[in-house]
Amino acid sequence: NLESGDFQFTDLIIEQTVKGEGIPGGSLSGTEKANIKANTNTQRLTIDSLSLDVLGIVLGGHLKVEQFIDGPQFSVSLKSTEFNPVETADQLDITLEGADSEAFAGTSFSLEANGDTKTQLMTVKSLALESPDLQLSSHFDVKQFIDNPQFTGEIKTNAFNPKALMTQLGVEAPVTADEKALTSASVEIGVKGDMKSVHLKPFKATLDESTLSGQVSIIDLAKQALRFDLTLDQLNADRYLPPTSEVTETTETAPVAATPEASDAIELPVE
């Protein structure tokens, strides 16, 4: 309706292919499906039933935009269907040799964010990657996200089993004296940075009964200049050593025969 400024696209389908030398395999294809409603008078745009299909990963959700002409203010919510990152890596010509593909089946991704292009403030309420055994979650606030991004936020994982994860990734897990060693870990870090430096503070990582805490900073991303101040509360190193087989060796000492030179001479009385 041109008079009211209403526009509507139903069951819109866009198929595209991107080609280039830097793209694995030389090309990358994707399909977008959506229902779009827009009004030029209210400057409101809504994209519902959004579906993005790339590399077998299907992202579904919605996008809403206010003031899309004068200064877009947006909110977006996306969630993927379950996918297998090992198979996705194969499509990108990335070989995870020895990785257990079945162990990562059922991985999913989700994003919730809103922002304002005028103030250049964006809030990532939730950014999460979940696999059957490892869950990674985060949230961020971003300033000047167009001109010069500056971000603060938090990243954390669930308690996971690093020894099992190494095996799933095709990495040989070390054999330890204590079978329960390397079976429980978690990470929780605060993040602050920009395009030049990143600061991880506070930094907290646990492994079994040990906790490593403090701060880590990459003070110059271009030069990879690293600075850290970390404290380890306790560590039982014996748990992580290779197991030792206890062999008890018994040595029997044979009696030494007496020799004339070694014994004292005894004189018997002669009558």
Short mmCIF file of C-alpha atoms in Angstrom, two decimals:
data_model
loop_
_atom_site.label_atom_id
_atom_site.label_comp_id
_atom_site.label_asym_id
_atom_site.label_seq_id
_atom_site.Cartn_x
_atom_site.Cartn_y
_atom_site.Cartn_z
CA ASN A 1 0.00 0.00 0.00
CA LEU A 2 1.89 3.05 -1.26
CA GLU A 3 -0.35 5.58 0.46
CA SER A 4 0.09 4.12 3.95
CA GLY A 5 3.72 3.21 3.30
CA ASP A 6 3.13 -0.48 3.99
CA PHE A 7 5.29 -3.07 2.26
CA GLN A 8 5.11 -6.82 2.72
CA PHE A 9 7.07 -9.75 1.32
CA THR A 10 5.80 -13.22 2.16
CA ASP A 11 7.86 -16.41 1.82
CA LEU A 12 10.76 -14.48 0.38
CA ILE A 13 13.63 -16.76 -0.71
CA ILE A 14 17.13 -15.52 -1.54
CA GLU A 15 19.81 -17.90 -2.77
CA GLN A 16 23.36 -16.68 -3.08
CA THR A 17 26.84 -17.97 -3.75
CA VAL A 18 30.03 -16.22 -2.70
CA LYS A 19 33.22 -17.04 -4.57
CA GLY A 20 36.80 -16.12 -3.82
CA GLU A 21 40.32 -17.40 -3.32
CA GLY A 22 40.10 -17.10 0.47
CA ILE A 23 36.97 -19.28 0.68
CA PRO A 24 37.57 -23.00 1.29
CA GLY A 25 36.59 -24.90 -1.83
CA GLY A 26 36.43 -21.63 -3.77
CA SER A 27 32.76 -20.90 -3.06
CA LEU A 28 30.16 -20.76 -0.30
CA SER A 29 26.42 -21.06 -0.90
CA GLY A 30 23.55 -20.07 1.34
CA THR A 31 19.78 -19.68 1.39
CA GLU A 32 17.74 -17.06 3.25
CA LYS A 33 14.00 -17.32 3.81
CA ALA A 34 11.83 -14.73 5.56
CA ASN A 35 8.57 -12.84 5.86
CA ILE A 36 9.21 -9.09 5.74
CA LYS A 37 6.94 -6.25 6.79
CA ALA A 38 7.92 -2.60 6.62
CA ASN A 39 6.31 0.83 6.91
CA THR A 40 8.11 3.88 5.59
CA ASN A 41 5.98 6.27 7.67
CA THR A 42 6.62 4.64 11.05
CA GLN A 43 10.08 3.49 9.89
CA ARG A 44 9.43 0.07 11.35
CA LEU A 45 10.79 -3.12 9.81
CA THR A 46 10.02 -6.65 10.98
CA ILE A 47 11.54 -9.84 9.62
CA ASP A 48 9.76 -12.93 10.93
CA SER A 49 10.24 -16.62 10.19
CA LEU A 50 13.84 -15.81 9.35
CA SER A 51 15.86 -18.82 8.22
CA LEU A 52 19.52 -18.73 7.21
CA ASP A 53 20.96 -21.98 5.86
CA VAL A 54 24.75 -22.07 5.42
CA LEU A 55 26.99 -25.16 5.53
CA GLY A 56 24.09 -27.22 6.84
CA ILE A 57 23.63 -24.91 9.83
CA VAL A 58 20.12 -23.46 9.89
CA LEU A 59 19.63 -20.29 11.94
CA GLY A 60 16.05 -19.34 12.70
CA GLY A 61 14.64 -16.28 14.44
CA HIS A 62 13.50 -12.72 13.91
CA LEU A 63 14.84 -9.20 13.39
CA LYS A 64 13.08 -5.96 14.32
CA VAL A 65 14.26 -2.49 13.30
CA GLU A 66 12.90 0.89 14.42
CA GLN A 67 13.74 4.18 12.64
CA PHE A 68 15.33 2.21 9.80
CA ILE A 69 15.70 5.37 7.69
CA ASP A 70 16.87 8.01 10.18
CA GLY A 71 18.94 5.86 12.54
CA PRO A 72 18.25 2.14 12.84
CA GLN A 73 17.62 0.66 16.28
CA PHE A 74 17.56 -3.12 16.07
CA SER A 75 16.91 -6.25 18.07
CA VAL A 76 17.74 -9.73 16.84
CA SER A 77 17.16 -13.24 18.14
CA LEU A 78 18.68 -16.26 16.42
CA LYS A 79 18.94 -19.93 17.31
CA SER A 80 20.35 -22.72 15.21
CA THR A 81 19.01 -26.18 14.70
CA GLU A 82 21.29 -28.94 15.94
CA PHE A 83 24.38 -29.44 13.78
CA ASN A 84 27.68 -31.30 13.81
CA PRO A 85 30.75 -28.99 13.89
CA VAL A 86 33.05 -31.81 12.75
CA GLU A 87 31.01 -32.20 9.56
CA THR A 88 30.91 -28.41 9.16
CA ALA A 89 34.71 -28.30 9.42
CA ASP A 90 34.96 -30.94 6.68
CA GLN A 91 32.90 -28.73 4.36
CA LEU A 92 35.41 -25.94 5.01
CA ASP A 93 38.30 -28.30 4.15
CA ILE A 94 39.36 -28.33 7.80
CA THR A 95 40.25 -31.84 8.87
CA LEU A 96 39.89 -32.72 12.53
CA GLU A 97 41.79 -35.98 12.25
CA GLY A 98 40.71 -38.57 14.77
CA ALA A 99 37.77 -36.51 16.06
CA ASP A 100 34.70 -38.45 17.14
CA SER A 101 31.99 -36.96 14.94
CA GLU A 102 29.14 -38.56 16.88
CA ALA A 103 30.32 -36.98 20.15
CA PHE A 104 29.58 -33.48 18.80
CA ALA A 105 26.28 -34.22 17.09
CA GLY A 106 23.57 -32.08 18.63
CA THR A 107 25.63 -28.87 18.89
CA SER A 108 23.65 -25.62 18.72
CA PHE A 109 24.25 -21.87 18.61
CA SER A 110 22.12 -18.95 19.83
CA LEU A 111 22.30 -15.13 19.86
CA GLU A 112 20.22 -12.35 21.36
CA ALA A 113 21.26 -8.74 20.84
CA ASN A 114 20.02 -5.19 20.42
CA GLY A 115 21.68 -1.96 19.36
CA ASP A 116 21.38 1.62 18.21
CA THR A 117 23.35 2.84 15.19
CA LYS A 118 23.07 6.48 16.27
CA THR A 119 24.57 6.04 19.73
CA GLN A 120 26.65 3.08 18.51
CA LEU A 121 25.74 1.13 21.65
CA MET A 122 25.05 -2.59 21.37
CA THR A 123 24.17 -5.17 23.99
CA VAL A 124 24.74 -8.84 23.30
CA LYS A 125 22.43 -10.30 25.92
CA SER A 126 23.39 -13.86 25.17
CA LEU A 127 25.86 -15.58 22.85
CA ALA A 128 26.03 -19.32 23.44
CA LEU A 129 27.48 -22.46 21.90
CA GLU A 130 26.25 -25.74 23.33
CA SER A 131 27.48 -29.25 22.61
CA PRO A 132 26.51 -32.43 24.46
CA ASP A 133 29.42 -32.17 26.94
CA LEU A 134 30.60 -28.56 26.70
CA GLN A 135 28.53 -25.39 27.03
CA LEU A 136 30.01 -21.96 26.36
CA SER A 137 27.99 -18.85 27.26
CA SER A 138 28.75 -15.13 27.16
CA HIS A 139 27.33 -11.62 27.20
CA PHE A 140 28.82 -8.30 26.08
CA ASP A 141 28.25 -4.55 25.99
CA VAL A 142 29.83 -2.80 23.01
CA LYS A 143 30.48 0.93 22.55
CA GLN A 144 31.27 2.61 19.22
CA PHE A 145 30.55 -0.71 17.49
CA ILE A 146 30.73 0.92 14.04
CA ASP A 147 33.72 3.28 14.32
CA ASN A 148 35.91 1.79 17.05
CA PRO A 149 34.46 -1.20 18.96
CA GLN A 150 35.13 -1.27 22.72
CA PHE A 151 33.64 -4.18 24.62
CA THR A 152 33.16 -5.52 28.12
CA GLY A 153 31.57 -8.79 29.08
CA GLU A 154 31.90 -12.26 30.53
CA ILE A 155 32.61 -15.73 29.15
CA LYS A 156 32.10 -18.95 31.07
CA THR A 157 31.78 -22.68 30.59
CA ASN A 158 30.01 -25.44 32.42
CA ALA A 159 31.98 -28.02 34.38
CA PHE A 160 33.32 -30.39 31.73
CA ASN A 161 35.65 -33.37 31.46
CA PRO A 162 38.88 -32.29 29.66
CA LYS A 163 40.22 -35.84 29.39
CA ALA A 164 37.04 -36.99 27.63
CA LEU A 165 37.03 -33.86 25.43
CA MET A 166 40.60 -34.53 24.28
CA THR A 167 39.61 -38.05 23.30
CA GLN A 168 36.57 -36.75 21.39
CA LEU A 169 38.81 -34.32 19.50
CA GLY A 170 41.21 -37.09 18.54
CA VAL A 171 43.93 -35.92 20.91
CA GLU A 172 45.59 -38.62 22.98
CA ALA A 173 44.84 -37.89 26.62
CA PRO A 174 47.76 -38.42 29.01
CA VAL A 175 47.64 -41.46 31.25
CA THR A 176 47.84 -40.29 34.84
CA ALA A 177 48.65 -41.97 38.12
CA ASP A 178 45.26 -40.88 39.43
CA GLU A 179 42.49 -42.01 37.08
CA LYS A 180 40.28 -39.14 38.30
CA ALA A 181 42.84 -36.49 37.31
CA LEU A 182 41.93 -34.24 34.35
CA THR A 183 38.24 -35.10 34.64
CA SER A 184 36.76 -31.81 35.88
CA ALA A 185 37.40 -28.28 34.62
CA SER A 186 35.64 -24.94 34.15
CA VAL A 187 36.49 -21.42 33.01
CA GLU A 188 34.98 -18.07 34.02
CA ILE A 189 36.53 -14.82 32.82
CA GLY A 190 35.67 -11.15 32.53
CA VAL A 191 36.59 -9.57 29.20
CA LYS A 192 37.40 -5.96 28.36
CA GLY A 193 39.09 -4.66 25.25
CA ASP A 194 39.13 -2.95 21.89
CA MET A 195 40.75 -3.52 18.51
CA LYS A 196 44.24 -3.04 19.99
CA SER A 197 44.22 -4.89 23.32
CA VAL A 198 42.24 -7.44 25.36
CA HIS A 199 42.15 -7.83 29.14
CA LEU A 200 40.85 -10.96 30.86
CA LYS A 201 40.00 -9.83 34.39
CA PRO A 202 38.99 -11.52 36.57
CA PHE A 203 40.38 -14.77 35.21
CA LYS A 204 39.40 -18.03 36.90
CA ALA A 205 40.06 -21.56 35.70
CA THR A 206 39.60 -24.71 37.72
CA LEU A 207 41.09 -28.14 37.11
CA ASP A 208 40.07 -30.90 39.48
CA GLU A 209 40.86 -29.51 42.94
CA SER A 210 43.11 -26.66 41.71
CA THR A 211 42.08 -23.07 40.92
CA LEU A 212 44.12 -20.66 38.79
CA SER A 213 42.99 -17.05 39.28
CA GLY A 214 44.18 -13.54 38.48
CA GLN A 215 44.35 -11.59 35.23
CA VAL A 216 45.74 -11.97 31.71
CA SER A 217 46.24 -9.12 29.25
CA ILE A 218 47.20 -9.00 25.60
CA ILE A 219 48.43 -5.42 25.72
CA ASP A 220 49.23 -5.28 22.00
CA LEU A 221 47.29 -7.60 19.67
CA ALA A 222 49.51 -6.77 16.69
CA LYS A 223 52.69 -7.71 18.55
CA GLN A 224 51.04 -10.43 20.66
CA ALA A 225 52.51 -8.82 23.77
CA LEU A 226 51.27 -10.76 26.80
CA ARG A 227 51.16 -9.81 30.47
CA PHE A 228 49.75 -11.95 33.26
CA ASP A 229 49.42 -12.14 37.03
CA LEU A 230 48.12 -15.53 38.10
CA THR A 231 47.97 -17.47 41.35
CA LEU A 232 47.55 -21.23 41.72
CA ASP A 233 46.04 -22.14 45.08
CA GLN A 234 47.15 -25.78 45.20
CA LEU A 235 48.44 -28.59 43.03
CA ASN A 236 49.06 -32.23 43.74
CA ALA A 237 51.55 -32.91 40.94
CA ASP A 238 51.81 -36.61 41.74
CA ARG A 239 48.24 -37.12 40.46
CA TYR A 240 49.25 -36.04 36.95
CA LEU A 241 52.45 -38.07 36.63
CA PRO A 242 52.44 -41.26 34.54
CA PRO A 243 51.54 -44.32 36.60
CA THR A 244 54.53 -46.26 37.92
CA SER A 245 54.63 -50.06 38.22
CA GLU A 246 55.90 -51.06 41.60
CA VAL A 247 58.36 -53.88 41.23
CA THR A 248 59.71 -55.41 44.40
CA GLU A 249 63.11 -56.92 43.85
CA THR A 250 64.41 -59.35 46.48
CA THR A 251 68.15 -59.92 46.54
CA GLU A 252 69.45 -62.94 48.42
CA THR A 253 72.98 -62.67 49.76
CA ALA A 254 74.93 -65.92 49.46
CA PRO A 255 77.16 -66.86 52.43
CA VAL A 256 80.84 -66.15 51.94
CA ALA A 257 83.10 -69.17 52.39
CA ALA A 258 85.91 -68.69 54.85
CA THR A 259 89.41 -68.77 53.45
CA PRO A 260 92.66 -69.34 55.27
CA GLU A 261 93.70 -65.83 54.55
CA ALA A 262 90.46 -64.41 55.81
CA SER A 263 90.23 -66.50 59.02
CA ASP A 264 92.33 -66.24 62.18
CA ALA A 265 94.82 -69.10 62.62
CA ILE A 266 94.15 -71.23 65.69
CA GLU A 267 97.03 -73.14 67.28
CA LEU A 268 96.14 -76.35 69.08
CA PRO A 269 98.27 -77.28 72.13
CA VAL A 270 100.77 -80.09 71.50
CA GLU A 271 101.73 -82.37 74.37
#
